[in-house]
Tab-separated table of C-alpha atoms in Angstrom:
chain	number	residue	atom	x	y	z
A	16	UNK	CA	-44.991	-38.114	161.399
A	17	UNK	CA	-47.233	-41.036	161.917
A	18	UNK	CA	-46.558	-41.285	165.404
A	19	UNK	CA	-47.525	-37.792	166.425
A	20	UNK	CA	-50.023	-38.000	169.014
A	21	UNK	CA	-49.983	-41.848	169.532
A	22	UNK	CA	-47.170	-42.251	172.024
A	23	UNK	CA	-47.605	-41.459	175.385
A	24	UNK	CA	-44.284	-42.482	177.249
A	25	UNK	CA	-41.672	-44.824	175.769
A	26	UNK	CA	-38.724	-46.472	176.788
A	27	UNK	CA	-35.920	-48.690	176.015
A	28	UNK	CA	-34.858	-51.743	178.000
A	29	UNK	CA	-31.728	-53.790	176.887
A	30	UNK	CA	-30.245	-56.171	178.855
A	31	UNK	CA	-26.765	-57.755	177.347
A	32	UNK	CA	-25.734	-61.405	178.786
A	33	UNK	CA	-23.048	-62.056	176.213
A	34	UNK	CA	-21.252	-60.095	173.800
A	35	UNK	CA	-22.340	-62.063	171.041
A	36	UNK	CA	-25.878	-62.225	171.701
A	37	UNK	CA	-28.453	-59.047	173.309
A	38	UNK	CA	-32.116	-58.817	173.810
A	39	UNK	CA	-33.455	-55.279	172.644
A	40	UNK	CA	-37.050	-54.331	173.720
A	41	UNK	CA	-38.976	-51.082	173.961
A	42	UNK	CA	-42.260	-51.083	176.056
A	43	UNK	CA	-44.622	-48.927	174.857
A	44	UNK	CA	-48.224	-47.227	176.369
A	45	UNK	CA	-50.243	-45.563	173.926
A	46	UNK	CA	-53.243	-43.533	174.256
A	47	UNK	CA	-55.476	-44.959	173.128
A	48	UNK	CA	-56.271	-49.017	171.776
A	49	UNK	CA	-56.849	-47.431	168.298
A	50	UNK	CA	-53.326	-46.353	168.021
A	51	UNK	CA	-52.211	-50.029	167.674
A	52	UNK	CA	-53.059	-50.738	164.183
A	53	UNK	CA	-50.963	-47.477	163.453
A	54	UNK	CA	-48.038	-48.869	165.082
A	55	UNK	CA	-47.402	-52.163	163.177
A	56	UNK	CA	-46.386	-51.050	159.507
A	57	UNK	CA	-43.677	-49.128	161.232
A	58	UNK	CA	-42.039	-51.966	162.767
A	59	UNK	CA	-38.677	-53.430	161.087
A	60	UNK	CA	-38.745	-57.032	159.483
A	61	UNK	CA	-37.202	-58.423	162.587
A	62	UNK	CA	-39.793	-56.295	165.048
A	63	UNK	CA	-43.189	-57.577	166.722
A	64	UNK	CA	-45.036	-56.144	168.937
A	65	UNK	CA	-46.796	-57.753	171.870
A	66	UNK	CA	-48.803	-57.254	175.147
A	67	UNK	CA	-46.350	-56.201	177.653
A	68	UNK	CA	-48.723	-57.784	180.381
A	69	UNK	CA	-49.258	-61.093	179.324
A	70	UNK	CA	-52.059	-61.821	180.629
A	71	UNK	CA	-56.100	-61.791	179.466
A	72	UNK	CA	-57.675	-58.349	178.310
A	73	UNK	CA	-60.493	-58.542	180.385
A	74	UNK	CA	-58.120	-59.622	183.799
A	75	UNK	CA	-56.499	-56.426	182.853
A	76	UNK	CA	-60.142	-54.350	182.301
A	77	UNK	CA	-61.074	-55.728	185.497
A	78	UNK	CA	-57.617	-54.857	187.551
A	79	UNK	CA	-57.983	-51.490	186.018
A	80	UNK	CA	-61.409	-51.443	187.214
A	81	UNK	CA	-61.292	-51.117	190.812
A	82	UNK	CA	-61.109	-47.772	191.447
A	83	UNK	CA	-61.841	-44.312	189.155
A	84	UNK	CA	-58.842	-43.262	187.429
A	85	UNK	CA	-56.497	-45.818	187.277
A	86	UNK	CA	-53.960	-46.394	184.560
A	87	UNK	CA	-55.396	-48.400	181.843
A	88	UNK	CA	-52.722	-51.368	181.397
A	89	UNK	CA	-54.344	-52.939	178.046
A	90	UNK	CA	-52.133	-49.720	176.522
A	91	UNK	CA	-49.192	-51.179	177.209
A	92	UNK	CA	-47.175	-52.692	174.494
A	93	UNK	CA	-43.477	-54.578	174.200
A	94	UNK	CA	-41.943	-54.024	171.016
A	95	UNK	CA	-39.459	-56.915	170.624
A	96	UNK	CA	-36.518	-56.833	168.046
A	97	UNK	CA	-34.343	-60.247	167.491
A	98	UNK	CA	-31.168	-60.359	165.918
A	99	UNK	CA	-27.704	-58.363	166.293
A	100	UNK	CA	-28.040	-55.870	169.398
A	101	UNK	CA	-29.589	-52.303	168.149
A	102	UNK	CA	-29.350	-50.671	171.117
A	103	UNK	CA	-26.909	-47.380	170.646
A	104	UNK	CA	-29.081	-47.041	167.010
A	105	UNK	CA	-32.623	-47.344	168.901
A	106	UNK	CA	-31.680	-44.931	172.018
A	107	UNK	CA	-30.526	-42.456	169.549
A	108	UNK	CA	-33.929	-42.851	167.047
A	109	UNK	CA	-36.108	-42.683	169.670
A	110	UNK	CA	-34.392	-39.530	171.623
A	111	UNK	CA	-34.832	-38.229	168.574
A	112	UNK	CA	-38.810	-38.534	167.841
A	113	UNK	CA	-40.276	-35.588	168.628
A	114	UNK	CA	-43.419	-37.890	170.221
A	115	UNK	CA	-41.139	-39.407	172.688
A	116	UNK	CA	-41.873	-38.001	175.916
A	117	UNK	CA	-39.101	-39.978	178.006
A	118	UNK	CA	-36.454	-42.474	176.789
A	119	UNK	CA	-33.667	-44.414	178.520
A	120	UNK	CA	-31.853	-47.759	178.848
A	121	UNK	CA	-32.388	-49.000	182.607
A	122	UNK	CA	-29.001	-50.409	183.819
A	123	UNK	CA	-29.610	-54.272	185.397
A	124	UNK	CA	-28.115	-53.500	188.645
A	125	UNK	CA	-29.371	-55.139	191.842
A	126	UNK	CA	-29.849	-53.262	195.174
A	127	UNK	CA	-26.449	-54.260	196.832
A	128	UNK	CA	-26.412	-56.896	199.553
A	129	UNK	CA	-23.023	-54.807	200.528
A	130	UNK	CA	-24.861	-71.628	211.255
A	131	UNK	CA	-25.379	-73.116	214.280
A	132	UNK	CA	-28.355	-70.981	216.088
A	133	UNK	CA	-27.838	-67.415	214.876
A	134	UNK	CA	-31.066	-65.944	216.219
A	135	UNK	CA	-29.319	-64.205	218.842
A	136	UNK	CA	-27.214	-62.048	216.261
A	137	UNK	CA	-30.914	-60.745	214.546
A	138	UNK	CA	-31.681	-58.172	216.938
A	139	UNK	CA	-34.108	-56.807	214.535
A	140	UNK	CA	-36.129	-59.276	216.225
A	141	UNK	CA	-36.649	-57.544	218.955
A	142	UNK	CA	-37.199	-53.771	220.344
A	143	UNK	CA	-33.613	-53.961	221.263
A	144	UNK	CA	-32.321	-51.076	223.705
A	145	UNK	CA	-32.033	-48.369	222.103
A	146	UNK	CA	-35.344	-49.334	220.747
A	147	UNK	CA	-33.932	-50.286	217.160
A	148	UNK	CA	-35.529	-52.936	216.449
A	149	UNK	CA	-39.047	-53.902	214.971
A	150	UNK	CA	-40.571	-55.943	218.029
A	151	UNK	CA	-41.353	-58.963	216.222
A	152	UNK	CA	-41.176	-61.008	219.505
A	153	UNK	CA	-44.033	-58.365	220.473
A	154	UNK	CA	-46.324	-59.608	217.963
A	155	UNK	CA	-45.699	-63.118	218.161
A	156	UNK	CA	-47.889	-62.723	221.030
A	157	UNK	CA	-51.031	-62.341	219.308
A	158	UNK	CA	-53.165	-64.138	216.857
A	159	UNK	CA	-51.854	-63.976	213.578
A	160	UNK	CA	-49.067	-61.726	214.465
A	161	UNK	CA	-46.272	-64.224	212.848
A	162	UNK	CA	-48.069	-63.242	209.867
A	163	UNK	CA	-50.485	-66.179	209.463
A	164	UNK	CA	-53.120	-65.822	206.791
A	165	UNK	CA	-50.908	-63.253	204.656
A	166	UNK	CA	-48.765	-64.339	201.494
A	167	UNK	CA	-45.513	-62.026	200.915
A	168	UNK	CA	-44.462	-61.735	197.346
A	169	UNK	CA	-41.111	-61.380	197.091
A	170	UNK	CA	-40.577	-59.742	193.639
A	171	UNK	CA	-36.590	-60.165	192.317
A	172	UNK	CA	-34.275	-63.078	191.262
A	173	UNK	CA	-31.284	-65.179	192.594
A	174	UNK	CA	-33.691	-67.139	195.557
A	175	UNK	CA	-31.919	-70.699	197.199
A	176	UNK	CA	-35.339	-72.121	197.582
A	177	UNK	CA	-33.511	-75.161	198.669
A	178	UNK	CA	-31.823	-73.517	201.837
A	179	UNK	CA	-31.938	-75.430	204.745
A	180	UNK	CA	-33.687	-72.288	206.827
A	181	UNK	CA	-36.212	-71.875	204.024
A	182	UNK	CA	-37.185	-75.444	202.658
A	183	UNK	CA	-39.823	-76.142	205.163
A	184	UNK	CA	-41.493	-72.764	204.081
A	185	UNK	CA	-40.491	-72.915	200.168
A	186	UNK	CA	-40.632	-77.120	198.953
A	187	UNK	CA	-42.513	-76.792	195.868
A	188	UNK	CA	-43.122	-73.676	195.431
A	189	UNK	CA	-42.268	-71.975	192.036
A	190	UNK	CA	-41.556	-68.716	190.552
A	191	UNK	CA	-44.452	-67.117	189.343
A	192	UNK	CA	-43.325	-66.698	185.015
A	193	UNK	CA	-46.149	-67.188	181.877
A	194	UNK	CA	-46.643	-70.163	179.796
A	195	UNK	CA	-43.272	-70.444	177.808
A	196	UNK	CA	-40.949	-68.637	180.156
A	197	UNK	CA	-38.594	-69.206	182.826
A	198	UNK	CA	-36.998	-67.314	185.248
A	199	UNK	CA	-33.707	-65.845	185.185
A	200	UNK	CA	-30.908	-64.918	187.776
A	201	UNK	CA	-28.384	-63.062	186.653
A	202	UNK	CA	-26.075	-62.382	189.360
A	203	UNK	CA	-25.888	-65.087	192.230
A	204	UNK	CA	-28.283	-67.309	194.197
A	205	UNK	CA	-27.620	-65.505	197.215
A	206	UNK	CA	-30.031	-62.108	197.323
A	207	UNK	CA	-33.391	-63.239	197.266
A	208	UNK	CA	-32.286	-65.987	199.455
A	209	UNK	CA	-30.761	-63.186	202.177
A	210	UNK	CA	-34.511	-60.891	201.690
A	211	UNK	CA	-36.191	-64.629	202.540
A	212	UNK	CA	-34.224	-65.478	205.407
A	213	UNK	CA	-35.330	-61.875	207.129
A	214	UNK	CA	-38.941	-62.438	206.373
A	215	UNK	CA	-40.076	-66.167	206.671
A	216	UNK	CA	-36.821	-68.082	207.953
A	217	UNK	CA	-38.402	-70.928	209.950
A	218	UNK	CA	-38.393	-71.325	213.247
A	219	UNK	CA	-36.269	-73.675	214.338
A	220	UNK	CA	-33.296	-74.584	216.832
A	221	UNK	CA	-30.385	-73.523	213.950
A	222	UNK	CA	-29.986	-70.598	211.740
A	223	UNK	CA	-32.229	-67.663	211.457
A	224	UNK	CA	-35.845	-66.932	212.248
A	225	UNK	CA	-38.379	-64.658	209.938
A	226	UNK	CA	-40.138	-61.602	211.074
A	227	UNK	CA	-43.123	-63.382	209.796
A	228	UNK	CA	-42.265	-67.174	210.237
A	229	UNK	CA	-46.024	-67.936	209.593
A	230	UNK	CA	-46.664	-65.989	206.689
A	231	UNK	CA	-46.965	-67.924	203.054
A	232	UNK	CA	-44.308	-66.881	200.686
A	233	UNK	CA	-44.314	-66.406	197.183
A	234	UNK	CA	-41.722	-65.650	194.454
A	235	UNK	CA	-41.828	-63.692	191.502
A	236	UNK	CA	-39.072	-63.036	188.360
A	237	UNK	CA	-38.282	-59.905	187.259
A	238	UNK	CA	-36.021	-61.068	185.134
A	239	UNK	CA	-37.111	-63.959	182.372
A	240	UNK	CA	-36.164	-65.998	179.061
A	241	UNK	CA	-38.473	-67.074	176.649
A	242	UNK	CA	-37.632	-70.696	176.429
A	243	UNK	CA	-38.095	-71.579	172.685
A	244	UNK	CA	-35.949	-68.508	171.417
A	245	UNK	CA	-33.530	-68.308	174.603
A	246	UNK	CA	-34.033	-64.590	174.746
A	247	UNK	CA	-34.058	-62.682	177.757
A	248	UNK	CA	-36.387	-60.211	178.802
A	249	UNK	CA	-37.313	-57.816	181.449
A	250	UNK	CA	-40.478	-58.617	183.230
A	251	UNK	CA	-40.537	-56.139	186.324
A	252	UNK	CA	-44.176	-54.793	185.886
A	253	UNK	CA	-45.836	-58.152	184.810
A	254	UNK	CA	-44.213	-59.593	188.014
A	255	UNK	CA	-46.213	-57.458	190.039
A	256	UNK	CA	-49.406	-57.804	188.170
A	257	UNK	CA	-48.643	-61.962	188.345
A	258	UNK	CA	-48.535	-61.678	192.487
A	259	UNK	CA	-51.553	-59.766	191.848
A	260	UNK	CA	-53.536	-62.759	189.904
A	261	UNK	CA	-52.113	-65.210	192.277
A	262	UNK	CA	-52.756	-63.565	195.735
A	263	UNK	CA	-55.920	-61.819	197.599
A	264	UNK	CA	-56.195	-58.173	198.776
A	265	UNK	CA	-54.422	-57.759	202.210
A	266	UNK	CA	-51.272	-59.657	200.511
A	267	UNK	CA	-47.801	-58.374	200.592
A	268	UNK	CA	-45.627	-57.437	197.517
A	269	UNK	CA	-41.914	-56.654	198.111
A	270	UNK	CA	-40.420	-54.738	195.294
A	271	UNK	CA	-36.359	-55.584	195.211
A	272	UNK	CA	-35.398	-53.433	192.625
A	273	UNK	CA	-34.402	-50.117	191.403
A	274	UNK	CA	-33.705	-47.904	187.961
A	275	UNK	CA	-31.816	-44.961	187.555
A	276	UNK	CA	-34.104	-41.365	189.169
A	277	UNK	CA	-33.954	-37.579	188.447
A	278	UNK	CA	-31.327	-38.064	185.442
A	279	UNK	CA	-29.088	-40.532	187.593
A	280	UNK	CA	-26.953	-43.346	185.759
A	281	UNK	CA	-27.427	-46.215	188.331
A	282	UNK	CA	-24.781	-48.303	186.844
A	283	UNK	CA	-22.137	-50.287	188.742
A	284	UNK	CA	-21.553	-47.831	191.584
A	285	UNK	CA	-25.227	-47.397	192.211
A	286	UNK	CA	-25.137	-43.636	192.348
A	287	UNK	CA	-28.346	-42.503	190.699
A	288	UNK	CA	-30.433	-45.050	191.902
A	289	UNK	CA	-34.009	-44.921	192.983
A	290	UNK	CA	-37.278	-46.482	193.515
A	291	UNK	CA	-38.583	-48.796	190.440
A	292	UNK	CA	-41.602	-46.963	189.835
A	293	UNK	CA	-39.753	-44.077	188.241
A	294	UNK	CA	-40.590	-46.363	185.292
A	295	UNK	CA	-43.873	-46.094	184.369
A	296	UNK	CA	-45.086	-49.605	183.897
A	297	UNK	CA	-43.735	-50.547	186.943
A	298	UNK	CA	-45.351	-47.373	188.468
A	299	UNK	CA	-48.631	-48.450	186.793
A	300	UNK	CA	-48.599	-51.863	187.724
A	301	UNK	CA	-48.014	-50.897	191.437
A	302	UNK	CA	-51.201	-48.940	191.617
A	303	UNK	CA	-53.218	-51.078	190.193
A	304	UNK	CA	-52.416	-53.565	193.025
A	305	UNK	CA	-52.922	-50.847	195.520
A	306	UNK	CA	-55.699	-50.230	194.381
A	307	UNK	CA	-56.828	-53.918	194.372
A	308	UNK	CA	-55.990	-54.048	197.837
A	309	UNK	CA	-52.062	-55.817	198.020
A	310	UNK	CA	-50.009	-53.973	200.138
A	311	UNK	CA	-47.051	-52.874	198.188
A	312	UNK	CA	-43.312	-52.396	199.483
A	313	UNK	CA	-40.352	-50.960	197.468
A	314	UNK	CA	-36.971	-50.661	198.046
A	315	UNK	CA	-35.878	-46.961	197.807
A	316	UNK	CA	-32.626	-47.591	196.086
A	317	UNK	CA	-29.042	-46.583	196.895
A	318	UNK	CA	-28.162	-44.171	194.295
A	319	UNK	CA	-27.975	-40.968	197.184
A	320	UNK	CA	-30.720	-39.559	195.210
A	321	UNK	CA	-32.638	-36.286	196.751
A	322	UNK	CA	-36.063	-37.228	195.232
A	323	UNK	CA	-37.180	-33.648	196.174
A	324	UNK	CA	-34.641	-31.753	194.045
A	325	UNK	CA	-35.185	-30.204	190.929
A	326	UNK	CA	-33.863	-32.263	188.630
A	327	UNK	CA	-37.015	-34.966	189.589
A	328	UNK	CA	-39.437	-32.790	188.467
A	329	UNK	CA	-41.443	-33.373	190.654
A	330	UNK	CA	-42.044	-36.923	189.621
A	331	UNK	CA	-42.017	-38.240	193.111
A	332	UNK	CA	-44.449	-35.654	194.274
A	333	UNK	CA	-46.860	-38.011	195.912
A	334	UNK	CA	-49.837	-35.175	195.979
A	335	UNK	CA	-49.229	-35.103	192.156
A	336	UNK	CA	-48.286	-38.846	191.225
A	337	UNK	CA	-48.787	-41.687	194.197
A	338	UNK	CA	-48.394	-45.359	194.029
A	339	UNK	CA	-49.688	-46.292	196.925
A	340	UNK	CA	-46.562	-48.273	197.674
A	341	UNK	CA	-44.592	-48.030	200.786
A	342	UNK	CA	-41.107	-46.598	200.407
A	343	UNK	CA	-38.222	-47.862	202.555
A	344	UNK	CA	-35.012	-46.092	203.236
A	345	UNK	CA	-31.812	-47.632	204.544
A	346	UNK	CA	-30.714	-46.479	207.922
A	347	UNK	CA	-28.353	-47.601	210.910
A	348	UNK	CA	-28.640	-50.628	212.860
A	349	UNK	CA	-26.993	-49.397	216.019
A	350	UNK	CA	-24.855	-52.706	215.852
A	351	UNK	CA	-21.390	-52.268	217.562
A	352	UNK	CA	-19.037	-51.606	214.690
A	353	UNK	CA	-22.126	-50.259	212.522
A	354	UNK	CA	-23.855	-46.884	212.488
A	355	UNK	CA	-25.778	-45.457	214.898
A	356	UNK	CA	-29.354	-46.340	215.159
A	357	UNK	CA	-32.062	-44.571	212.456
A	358	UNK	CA	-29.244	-42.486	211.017
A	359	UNK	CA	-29.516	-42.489	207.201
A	360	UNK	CA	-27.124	-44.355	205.582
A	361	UNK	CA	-24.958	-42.450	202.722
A	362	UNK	CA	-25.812	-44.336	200.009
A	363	UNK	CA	-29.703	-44.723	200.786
A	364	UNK	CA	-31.791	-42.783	198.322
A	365	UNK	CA	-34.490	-39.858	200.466
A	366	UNK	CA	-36.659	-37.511	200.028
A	367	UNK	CA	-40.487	-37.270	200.917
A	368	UNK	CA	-41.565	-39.361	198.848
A	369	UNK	CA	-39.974	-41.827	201.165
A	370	UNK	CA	-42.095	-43.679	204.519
A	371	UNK	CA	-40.135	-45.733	206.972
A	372	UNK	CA	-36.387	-46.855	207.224
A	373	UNK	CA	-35.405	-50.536	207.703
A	374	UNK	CA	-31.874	-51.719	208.742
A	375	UNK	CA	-29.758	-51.130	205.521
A	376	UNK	CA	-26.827	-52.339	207.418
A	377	UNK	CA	-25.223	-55.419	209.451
A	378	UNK	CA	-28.038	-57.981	208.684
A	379	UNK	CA	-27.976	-61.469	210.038
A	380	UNK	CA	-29.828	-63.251	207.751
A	381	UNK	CA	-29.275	-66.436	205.247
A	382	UNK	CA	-27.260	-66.829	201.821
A	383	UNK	CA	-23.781	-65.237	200.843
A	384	UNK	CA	-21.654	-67.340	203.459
A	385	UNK	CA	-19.759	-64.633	204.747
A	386	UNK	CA	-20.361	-65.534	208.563
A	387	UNK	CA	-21.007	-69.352	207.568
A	388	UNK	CA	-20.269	-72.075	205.854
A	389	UNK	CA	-21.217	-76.018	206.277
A	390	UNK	CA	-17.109	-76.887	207.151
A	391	UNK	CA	-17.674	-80.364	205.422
A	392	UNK	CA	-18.556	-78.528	202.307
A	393	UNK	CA	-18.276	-75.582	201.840
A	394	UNK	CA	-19.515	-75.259	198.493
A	395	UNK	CA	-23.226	-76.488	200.179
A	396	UNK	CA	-25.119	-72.855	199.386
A	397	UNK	CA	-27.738	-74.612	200.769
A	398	UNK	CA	-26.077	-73.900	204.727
A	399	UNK	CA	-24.693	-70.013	204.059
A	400	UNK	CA	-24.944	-67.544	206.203
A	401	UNK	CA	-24.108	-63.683	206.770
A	402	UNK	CA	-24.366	-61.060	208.815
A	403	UNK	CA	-23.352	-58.136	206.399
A	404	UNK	CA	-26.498	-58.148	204.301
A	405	UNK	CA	-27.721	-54.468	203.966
A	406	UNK	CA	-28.835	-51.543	201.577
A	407	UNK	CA	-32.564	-50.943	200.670
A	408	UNK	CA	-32.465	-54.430	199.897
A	409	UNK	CA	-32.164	-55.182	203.594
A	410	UNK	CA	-34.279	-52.674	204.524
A	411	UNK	CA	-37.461	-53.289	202.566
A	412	UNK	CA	-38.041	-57.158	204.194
A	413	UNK	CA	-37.678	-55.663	207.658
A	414	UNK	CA	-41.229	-53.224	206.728
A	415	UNK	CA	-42.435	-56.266	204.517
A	416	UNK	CA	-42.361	-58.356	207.418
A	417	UNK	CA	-44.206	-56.030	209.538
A	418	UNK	CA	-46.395	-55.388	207.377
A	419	UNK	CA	-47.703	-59.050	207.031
A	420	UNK	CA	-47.101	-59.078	210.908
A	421	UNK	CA	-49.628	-56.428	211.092
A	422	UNK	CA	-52.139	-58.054	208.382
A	423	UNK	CA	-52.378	-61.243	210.279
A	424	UNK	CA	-53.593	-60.061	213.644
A	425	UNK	CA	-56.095	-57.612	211.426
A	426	UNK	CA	-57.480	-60.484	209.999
A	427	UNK	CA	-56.947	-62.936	213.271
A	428	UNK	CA	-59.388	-59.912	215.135
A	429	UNK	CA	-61.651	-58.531	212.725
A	430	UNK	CA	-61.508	-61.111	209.780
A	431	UNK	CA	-60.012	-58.738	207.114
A	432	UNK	CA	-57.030	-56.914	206.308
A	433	UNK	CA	-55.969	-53.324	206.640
A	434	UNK	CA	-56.213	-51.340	203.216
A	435	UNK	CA	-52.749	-49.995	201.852
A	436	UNK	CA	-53.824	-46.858	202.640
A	437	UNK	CA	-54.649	-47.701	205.967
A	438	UNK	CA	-51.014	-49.577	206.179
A	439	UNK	CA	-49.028	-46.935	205.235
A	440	UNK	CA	-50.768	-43.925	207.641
A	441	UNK	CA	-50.177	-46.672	210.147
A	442	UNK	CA	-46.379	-47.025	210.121
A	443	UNK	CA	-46.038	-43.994	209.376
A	444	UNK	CA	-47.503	-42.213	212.720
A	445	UNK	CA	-46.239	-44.755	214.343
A	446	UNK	CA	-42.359	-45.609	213.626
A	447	UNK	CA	-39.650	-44.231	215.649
A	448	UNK	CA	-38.257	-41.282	213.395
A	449	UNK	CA	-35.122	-41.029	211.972
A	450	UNK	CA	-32.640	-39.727	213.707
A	451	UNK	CA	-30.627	-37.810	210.776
């Protein structure tokens, strides 16, 4: 078969927003640049094939240049079909290809988010008896500590940039998308507006406060639509590499998101659900920001996964295959009416592959409108509130925040940021274990 040899990991991403209409797409690395040519007269009539990072070859030479060994991400490729959806007949040809080392259809499901002055209900804010929280208050005290100097990439969809606790930190700003796309939200406006509120809500006299009030903020779609055809498309791993372009080394990445681990569905329920780098172009893209210096933090996912059990294959065997991201569990806030403190939370995806906990439970933070709404309109989205947010979702700001916390009194005292290496031994030998 032509292919033999030419393919080194493949998979299939659909992603249906009607019934009449789908987008189909495969991404595609291949060994070696040669192996492109070889590709093309395969391809239907209604197939192209394209970068799946669209941006320059020699941006991507150069990313891929910082440090021995990394993946090479010019071998990435998007193979694009338009038309009716294909997507039961292209799961079951490519299962079939004896070249095809891995193959799957990622379900689109989000990590679950399950005013007046409301800073007294975010006890995250503080070390909070019994010592729960993550002390922000503590390093407000020093230069830099409310995160000045640091950007935090928030990487998702469904942000309220117009919020009245976020406005003064997000007027103008834009997704990060290419030339020709826009972003996408396909559930509600509400969870990247909740994972905001935690990190950089401003500081004010209503509402919520960020961990990292001071830091910069930036926004980046993982999900997209090319505006002249209308299609949609998955954009996880050129998300990352965009924050990546746009940012400097000592920046933040949060990675809201999560794909089915260790043969797990992680459809509606959740159950199966792990870390985003079990795909490999997300996993790809992630280290080559490490390795460029960004500070990378990814929601573990809620699919109860044991990333140590056999069925992972080792795949999150960090001495064998290692990011360099930071991976957050969801554990108990310690909240009357909530779970005790550090506990693990059922649903939160563990294993050792995993670094530090965050709340994943009982968050007060902005968006949903489940603890308030403006009462002369309650429609305004732009004044909701809750204090339910949670899962790895809720988690990952909390270490995000500290993270940029941490960056900007680096900087503030020595003029430069910790590495992600550095980072991550850091929390690590330092956090307050879990408690079960």
């Amino acid at each position: 078969m032509i292919f033999k040899n030419i393919v080194f990991f493949l998979f299939l991403v659909v992603t249906a927003f009607s019934m009449e209409e789908f987008f189909d797409e495969v991404h595609v690395k291949l060994k070696s640049e040669n192996d492109l040519e070889r590709i093309v007269p395969m391809l239907r009539p209604n197939q192209k094939i394209e970068p799946l990072f669209r941006t320059s070859k020699e941006t991507l030479i150069k990313l891929s240049s910082a440090k021995p060994d990394l993946p090479n991400l010019t071998f990435w490729y998007r193979i694009v079909t338009m038309g009716p959806s294909l997507q039961e007949e292209n799961k079951r040809m490519v299962q079939n290809l004896d070249f095809v080392e891995e193959a799957f259809i990622p379900k689109v499901r989000p990590p679950p988010a399950t005013t007046q002055d409301f800073t007294t209900k975010q006890l995250y804010l503080h070390e909070s008896s019994p010592q729960n929280g993550v002390d922000a208050k503590f390093s407000w005290k020093f230069p830099g500590g409310k995160g000045k100097g640091v950007k935090i990439y928030d990487v998702e969809y469904s942000w309220n940039l117009n919020h009245e606790d976020l406005v003064g930190k997000t007027a103008g700003i834009k997704p990060l998308v290419r030339d020709g796309f826009e972003p996408i939200s396909p559930f509600s406006n509400n969870h990247g507006t909740a994972v905001l509120g935690e990190m950089v809500g401003n500081i004010n006299t209503f509402g919520v406060t960020g961990i990292s009030p001071e830091s910069n903020v930036g926004v980046a779609a993982e999900y997209i639509k090319n505006i002249a055809t209308g299609r949609p498309q998955s954009a996880r791993a050129d998300a990352i590499l965009q924050c990546v372009e746009d940012g400097k080394a000592g920046d933040v990445i949060l990675l809201e998101m999560q794909t089915g681990v260790c043969g797990g569905n992680c459809g509606q329920d959740q159950i199966g659900c792990g870390p985003a780098e079990a795909r490999l172009d997300v996993f790809d893209a992630t280290k080559v920001a490490t390795a460029n210096g960004f500070v990378v933090v990814a929601a573990g996912g809620n699919g109860s996964m044991n990333l140590d059990s056999p069925a992972c294959k080792g795949q999150f065997d960090r001495s064998k295959r290692d990011s360099g991201a930071i991976v957050v569990g969801a554990g108990g806030s310690g909240l009357p009416g909530c779970n005790a403190p550090r506990t693990k939370l059922g649903f939160s995806t563990y294993g050792s592959r995993f670094d530090v906990q965050g709340w994943g439970e009982c968050t007060m933070t902005a968006g949903y409108g489940k603890l308030y709404k403006d009462p002369d309109d309650i429609n305004n989205t732009n004044k909701w509130y809750t204090e339910t947010f949670g899962g790895t979702s809720g988690a990952s700001p909390m270490v995000a925040s500290a993270v940029a916390n941490i960056q900007g009194i680096a900087i503030a005292k020595r003029g430069f940021p910790l590495s992600p290496e550095e980072m991550r031994d850091l929390l690590t030998k330092t956090g307050i274990p879990q408690t079960g």
